[in-house]
Amino acid sequence: MSTIAQHLQDVHARMADAATEAGRDPQDITLLAVSKTKPAEDVEAAFAAGQRWFGENYVQEAVDKITTLKKRCPDIVWHLIGPLQSNKSRLVAEHFDWVQTVDRLKIALRLNDQRPPHMRPLNICLQVNVSGEASKSGLSPAEAEALAEQVAGLPHLCLRGLMTIPEATDNSDTLRAQLLELKHLFDRMQKKHPQLDTLSMGMSNDLELAVACGSTLVRVGTAIFGSRNP
């Protein structure tokens, strides 16, 4: 078994234990392998071990991998989980399956207009800034509800859920409060938008707490692929 395969197995065990502890079905939580800065060979090794969902932060790096692996790994589902600049929106609309970092109408409109008509609608998560840090991208909860109304009507996008990057803190009470804030927002928005099924929160260091707070998708990089390459 390769190192990456073993790491994947370990992460799935952590997710299953966390779900069981929280009284949830482990099948309700999906692992997104964050492969940013890692070579296509590492993605292929994870694919060979059964992983299918991958997250990338940098558009051009991701497009290179998507192109390289298209034939060898045809059923990978690619997520953009990094910030998206307007001048890169066409590349994203043409190559990705998901964008988790939509935080303004301008980007949503560009993605909708640039999505090729032969492709399925692009799955969208709205990024919410639950910590309120000025240095972080994302919408306030009120802004997220307003943008959801606008995005839901775009024919080439499919609004799927919410994503957040909480405060980098060792204070578990602070972290729990921020994660639960997103869960409560998600539950509220789901009443108006019943197609919402994805709550993206939790990473290598806090996935257990995120699962306990209701996450349906955890984004794990370091625990699978090792430290980030420069």
mmCIF file of C-alpha atoms in Angstrom:
data_model
loop_
_atom_site.group_PDB
_atom_site.id
_atom_site.type_symbol
_atom_site.label_atom_id
_atom_site.label_comp_id
_atom_site.label_asym_id
_atom_site.label_seq_id
_atom_site.Cartn_x
_atom_site.Cartn_y
_atom_site.Cartn_z
ATOM 1 C CA MET A 1 0.000 0.000 0.000
ATOM 2 C CA SER A 2 1.355 3.436 -0.939
ATOM 3 C CA THR A 3 1.848 6.140 1.679
ATOM 4 C CA ILE A 4 -0.956 8.202 0.163
ATOM 5 C CA ALA A 5 -3.284 5.192 0.183
ATOM 6 C CA GLN A 6 -2.488 4.574 3.854
ATOM 7 C CA HIS A 7 -3.085 8.232 4.694
ATOM 8 C CA LEU A 8 -6.441 8.133 2.923
ATOM 9 C CA GLN A 9 -7.400 5.075 4.923
ATOM 10 C CA ASP A 10 -6.387 6.852 8.140
ATOM 11 C CA VAL A 11 -8.407 9.963 7.301
ATOM 12 C CA HIS A 12 -11.498 7.898 6.464
ATOM 13 C CA ALA A 13 -11.120 6.143 9.826
ATOM 14 C CA ARG A 14 -10.983 9.520 11.582
ATOM 15 C CA MET A 15 -14.095 10.663 9.720
ATOM 16 C CA ALA A 16 -15.975 7.465 10.568
ATOM 17 C CA ASP A 17 -15.028 7.685 14.248
ATOM 18 C CA ALA A 18 -16.072 11.350 14.381
ATOM 19 C CA ALA A 19 -19.393 10.596 12.708
ATOM 20 C CA THR A 20 -20.126 7.714 15.060
ATOM 21 C CA GLU A 21 -19.245 9.869 18.060
ATOM 22 C CA ALA A 22 -21.660 12.539 16.812
ATOM 23 C CA GLY A 23 -24.434 10.018 16.128
ATOM 24 C CA ARG A 24 -24.194 10.526 12.372
ATOM 25 C CA ASP A 25 -23.898 8.131 9.441
ATOM 26 C CA PRO A 26 -20.306 8.178 8.111
ATOM 27 C CA GLN A 27 -21.744 7.796 4.606
ATOM 28 C CA ASP A 28 -23.189 11.305 4.918
ATOM 29 C CA ILE A 29 -19.724 12.903 4.955
ATOM 30 C CA THR A 30 -17.528 13.202 1.858
ATOM 31 C CA LEU A 31 -13.765 13.570 1.762
ATOM 32 C CA LEU A 32 -12.298 16.209 -0.544
ATOM 33 C CA ALA A 33 -8.572 15.564 -1.052
ATOM 34 C CA VAL A 34 -6.843 18.942 -1.295
ATOM 35 C CA SER A 35 -4.079 18.473 -3.855
ATOM 36 C CA LYS A 36 -2.894 22.073 -4.284
ATOM 37 C CA THR A 37 0.870 22.349 -4.982
ATOM 38 C CA LYS A 38 1.076 18.562 -5.309
ATOM 39 C CA PRO A 39 2.064 16.917 -8.611
ATOM 40 C CA ALA A 40 -0.341 15.051 -10.853
ATOM 41 C CA GLU A 41 1.386 11.823 -9.808
ATOM 42 C CA ASP A 42 0.162 12.286 -6.234
ATOM 43 C CA VAL A 43 -3.385 12.850 -7.467
ATOM 44 C CA GLU A 44 -3.103 9.709 -9.575
ATOM 45 C CA ALA A 45 -1.883 7.717 -6.559
ATOM 46 C CA ALA A 46 -4.871 8.897 -4.525
ATOM 47 C CA PHE A 47 -7.169 8.091 -7.445
ATOM 48 C CA ALA A 48 -5.730 4.565 -7.599
ATOM 49 C CA ALA A 49 -6.579 4.219 -3.896
ATOM 50 C CA GLY A 50 -10.219 5.090 -4.579
ATOM 51 C CA GLN A 51 -10.327 8.861 -4.037
ATOM 52 C CA ARG A 52 -12.460 10.729 -6.578
ATOM 53 C CA TRP A 53 -13.041 14.271 -5.260
ATOM 54 C CA PHE A 54 -10.093 16.676 -5.370
ATOM 55 C CA GLY A 55 -9.749 20.340 -4.368
ATOM 56 C CA GLU A 56 -7.406 22.887 -5.916
ATOM 57 C CA ASN A 57 -6.631 26.490 -4.972
ATOM 58 C CA TYR A 58 -4.745 27.805 -7.987
ATOM 59 C CA VAL A 59 -6.566 27.878 -11.301
ATOM 60 C CA GLN A 60 -3.729 27.446 -13.797
ATOM 61 C CA GLU A 61 -2.014 24.742 -11.738
ATOM 62 C CA ALA A 62 -5.325 22.905 -11.493
ATOM 63 C CA VAL A 63 -6.113 23.180 -15.199
ATOM 64 C CA ASP A 64 -2.713 21.680 -15.999
ATOM 65 C CA LYS A 65 -3.508 18.688 -13.766
ATOM 66 C CA ILE A 66 -7.029 18.338 -15.109
ATOM 67 C CA THR A 67 -5.681 18.242 -18.657
ATOM 68 C CA THR A 68 -2.894 15.812 -17.789
ATOM 69 C CA LEU A 69 -5.170 13.389 -15.925
ATOM 70 C CA LYS A 70 -8.286 13.616 -18.090
ATOM 71 C CA LYS A 71 -7.753 10.279 -19.842
ATOM 72 C CA ARG A 72 -6.057 8.345 -17.040
ATOM 73 C CA CYS A 73 -8.501 9.447 -14.323
ATOM 74 C CA PRO A 74 -11.703 10.261 -16.204
ATOM 75 C CA ASP A 75 -14.150 10.400 -13.311
ATOM 76 C CA ILE A 76 -12.345 12.824 -11.000
ATOM 77 C CA VAL A 77 -14.612 15.551 -9.626
ATOM 78 C CA TRP A 78 -12.661 18.820 -9.451
ATOM 79 C CA HIS A 79 -13.440 21.539 -6.887
ATOM 80 C CA LEU A 80 -12.010 25.042 -6.835
ATOM 81 C CA ILE A 81 -11.531 25.953 -3.180
ATOM 82 C CA GLY A 82 -9.311 29.018 -3.602
ATOM 83 C CA PRO A 83 -10.223 32.618 -4.406
ATOM 84 C CA LEU A 84 -11.343 33.264 -7.954
ATOM 85 C CA GLN A 85 -10.348 36.356 -9.902
ATOM 86 C CA SER A 86 -12.581 37.539 -12.718
ATOM 87 C CA ASN A 87 -9.905 37.017 -15.369
ATOM 88 C CA LYS A 88 -9.740 33.291 -14.516
ATOM 89 C CA SER A 89 -13.482 32.630 -14.477
ATOM 90 C CA ARG A 90 -13.667 31.233 -18.023
ATOM 91 C CA LEU A 91 -10.987 28.624 -17.302
ATOM 92 C CA VAL A 92 -12.878 27.581 -14.188
ATOM 93 C CA ALA A 93 -16.252 27.472 -15.949
ATOM 94 C CA GLU A 94 -14.781 25.256 -18.671
ATOM 95 C CA HIS A 95 -12.813 22.806 -16.495
ATOM 96 C CA PHE A 96 -14.192 22.490 -12.970
ATOM 97 C CA ASP A 97 -17.201 20.623 -11.579
ATOM 98 C CA TRP A 98 -17.551 22.721 -8.419
ATOM 99 C CA VAL A 99 -16.610 26.194 -7.196
ATOM 100 C CA GLN A 100 -16.774 26.526 -3.414
ATOM 101 C CA THR A 101 -15.633 30.149 -3.131
ATOM 102 C CA VAL A 102 -18.337 32.245 -4.777
ATOM 103 C CA ASP A 103 -18.711 35.417 -2.728
ATOM 104 C CA ARG A 104 -20.084 38.027 -5.146
ATOM 105 C CA LEU A 105 -22.688 38.245 -7.860
ATOM 106 C CA LYS A 106 -20.199 39.382 -10.512
ATOM 107 C CA ILE A 107 -18.304 36.068 -10.298
ATOM 108 C CA ALA A 108 -21.516 34.036 -10.294
ATOM 109 C CA LEU A 109 -22.741 35.818 -13.430
ATOM 110 C CA ARG A 110 -19.439 35.278 -15.223
ATOM 111 C CA LEU A 111 -19.379 31.579 -14.346
ATOM 112 C CA ASN A 112 -22.966 31.188 -15.486
ATOM 113 C CA ASP A 113 -22.364 32.966 -18.798
ATOM 114 C CA GLN A 114 -19.082 31.135 -19.491
ATOM 115 C CA ARG A 115 -20.203 27.599 -18.614
ATOM 116 C CA PRO A 116 -20.216 25.623 -21.890
ATOM 117 C CA PRO A 117 -23.789 24.641 -22.780
ATOM 118 C CA HIS A 118 -22.880 20.975 -23.304
ATOM 119 C CA MET A 119 -21.641 20.659 -19.698
ATOM 120 C CA ARG A 120 -23.771 20.071 -16.640
ATOM 121 C CA PRO A 121 -24.523 23.143 -14.521
ATOM 122 C CA LEU A 122 -21.550 24.180 -12.401
ATOM 123 C CA ASN A 123 -22.042 23.292 -8.747
ATOM 124 C CA ILE A 124 -21.661 26.301 -6.467
ATOM 125 C CA CYS A 125 -21.036 26.869 -2.780
ATOM 126 C CA LEU A 126 -21.152 30.341 -1.281
ATOM 127 C CA GLN A 127 -18.158 31.185 0.892
ATOM 128 C CA VAL A 128 -19.170 32.660 4.245
ATOM 129 C CA ASN A 129 -16.786 34.536 6.538
ATOM 130 C CA VAL A 130 -17.989 33.285 9.914
ATOM 131 C CA SER A 131 -15.029 34.731 11.834
ATOM 132 C CA GLY A 132 -15.537 38.265 10.523
ATOM 133 C CA GLU A 133 -11.811 38.648 9.867
ATOM 134 C CA ALA A 134 -11.063 41.440 7.402
ATOM 135 C CA SER A 135 -8.236 39.389 5.896
ATOM 136 C CA LYS A 136 -10.590 36.595 4.846
ATOM 137 C CA SER A 137 -12.764 36.340 1.769
ATOM 138 C CA GLY A 138 -16.404 35.524 2.133
ATOM 139 C CA LEU A 139 -19.867 36.883 2.723
ATOM 140 C CA SER A 140 -21.581 37.781 5.940
ATOM 141 C CA PRO A 141 -24.510 35.474 6.755
ATOM 142 C CA ALA A 142 -27.009 38.127 5.626
ATOM 143 C CA GLU A 143 -25.138 38.674 2.366
ATOM 144 C CA ALA A 144 -25.069 34.912 1.759
ATOM 145 C CA GLU A 145 -28.845 34.677 1.997
ATOM 146 C CA ALA A 146 -29.257 37.550 -0.460
ATOM 147 C CA LEU A 147 -26.742 36.154 -2.957
ATOM 148 C CA ALA A 148 -28.349 32.715 -2.772
ATOM 149 C CA GLU A 149 -31.592 34.203 -4.087
ATOM 150 C CA GLN A 150 -29.736 35.630 -7.085
ATOM 151 C CA VAL A 151 -27.584 32.575 -7.830
ATOM 152 C CA ALA A 152 -30.501 30.139 -7.557
ATOM 153 C CA GLY A 153 -32.057 31.610 -10.680
ATOM 154 C CA LEU A 154 -29.008 31.237 -12.926
ATOM 155 C CA PRO A 155 -29.560 28.368 -15.404
ATOM 156 C CA HIS A 156 -25.961 27.176 -15.760
ATOM 157 C CA LEU A 157 -25.200 27.107 -12.039
ATOM 158 C CA CYS A 158 -26.494 24.782 -9.356
ATOM 159 C CA LEU A 159 -26.460 26.209 -5.833
ATOM 160 C CA ARG A 160 -25.376 23.329 -3.586
ATOM 161 C CA GLY A 161 -24.300 24.752 -0.254
ATOM 162 C CA LEU A 162 -22.012 26.821 1.928
ATOM 163 C CA MET A 163 -18.296 26.784 2.657
ATOM 164 C CA THR A 164 -16.194 28.469 5.320
ATOM 165 C CA ILE A 165 -12.623 28.781 6.561
ATOM 166 C CA PRO A 166 -12.960 29.561 10.266
ATOM 167 C CA GLU A 167 -10.506 31.433 12.417
ATOM 168 C CA ALA A 168 -7.091 29.793 12.873
ATOM 169 C CA THR A 169 -7.289 29.276 16.614
ATOM 170 C CA ASP A 170 -6.580 26.630 19.225
ATOM 171 C CA ASN A 171 -9.651 27.747 21.166
ATOM 172 C CA SER A 172 -12.126 24.948 20.499
ATOM 173 C CA ASP A 173 -15.043 26.936 21.922
ATOM 174 C CA THR A 174 -14.427 29.783 19.478
ATOM 175 C CA LEU A 175 -14.047 27.351 16.599
ATOM 176 C CA ARG A 176 -17.179 25.416 17.547
ATOM 177 C CA ALA A 177 -19.211 28.623 17.746
ATOM 178 C CA GLN A 178 -18.129 29.659 14.256
ATOM 179 C CA LEU A 179 -18.835 26.249 12.741
ATOM 180 C CA LEU A 180 -22.240 26.068 14.383
ATOM 181 C CA GLU A 181 -23.045 29.543 13.064
ATOM 182 C CA LEU A 182 -22.569 28.236 9.529
ATOM 183 C CA LYS A 183 -24.633 25.123 10.300
ATOM 184 C CA HIS A 184 -27.498 27.257 11.566
ATOM 185 C CA LEU A 185 -27.295 29.468 8.467
ATOM 186 C CA PHE A 186 -27.287 26.361 6.270
ATOM 187 C CA ASP A 187 -30.369 24.949 8.002
ATOM 188 C CA ARG A 188 -32.175 28.263 7.610
ATOM 189 C CA MET A 189 -31.295 28.618 3.932
ATOM 190 C CA GLN A 190 -32.214 25.015 3.185
ATOM 191 C CA LYS A 191 -35.849 25.833 3.953
ATOM 192 C CA LYS A 192 -35.881 28.263 1.010
ATOM 193 C CA HIS A 193 -33.486 26.271 -1.156
ATOM 194 C CA PRO A 194 -34.157 22.558 -0.543
ATOM 195 C CA GLN A 195 -31.518 21.531 -3.088
ATOM 196 C CA LEU A 196 -28.780 22.617 -0.663
ATOM 197 C CA ASP A 197 -26.957 19.477 0.456
ATOM 198 C CA THR A 198 -23.330 20.514 1.033
ATOM 199 C CA LEU A 199 -21.830 22.080 4.139
ATOM 200 C CA SER A 200 -18.099 22.356 3.453
ATOM 201 C CA MET A 201 -16.106 22.862 6.625
ATOM 202 C CA GLY A 202 -13.290 21.094 8.397
ATOM 203 C CA MET A 203 -9.661 20.425 7.464
ATOM 204 C CA SER A 204 -6.807 18.179 8.592
ATOM 205 C CA ASN A 205 -6.587 19.630 12.095
ATOM 206 C CA ASP A 206 -10.253 20.132 12.923
ATOM 207 C CA LEU A 207 -12.247 17.626 10.905
ATOM 208 C CA GLU A 208 -13.576 15.869 14.010
ATOM 209 C CA LEU A 209 -15.066 19.083 15.386
ATOM 210 C CA ALA A 210 -16.436 20.005 11.963
ATOM 211 C CA VAL A 211 -18.176 16.626 11.668
ATOM 212 C CA ALA A 212 -19.645 17.083 15.143
ATOM 213 C CA CYS A 213 -20.983 20.481 14.006
ATOM 214 C CA GLY A 214 -22.677 19.067 10.914
ATOM 215 C CA SER A 215 -20.156 19.208 8.092
ATOM 216 C CA THR A 216 -21.008 17.097 5.046
ATOM 217 C CA LEU A 217 -17.686 17.655 3.262
ATOM 218 C CA VAL A 218 -14.224 17.944 4.816
ATOM 219 C CA ARG A 219 -11.257 19.396 2.903
ATOM 220 C CA VAL A 220 -8.090 17.509 3.819
ATOM 221 C CA GLY A 221 -4.670 18.080 2.279
ATOM 222 C CA THR A 222 -1.749 17.741 4.693
ATOM 223 C CA ALA A 223 -3.047 14.564 6.368
ATOM 224 C CA ILE A 224 -3.175 12.888 2.928
ATOM 225 C CA PHE A 225 -0.338 14.344 0.884
ATOM 226 C CA GLY A 226 2.006 15.718 3.558
ATOM 227 C CA SER A 227 3.143 19.301 4.026
ATOM 228 C CA ARG A 228 2.414 21.739 1.256
ATOM 229 C CA ASN A 229 5.104 22.168 -1.380
ATOM 230 C CA PRO A 230 6.481 25.724 -1.727
#
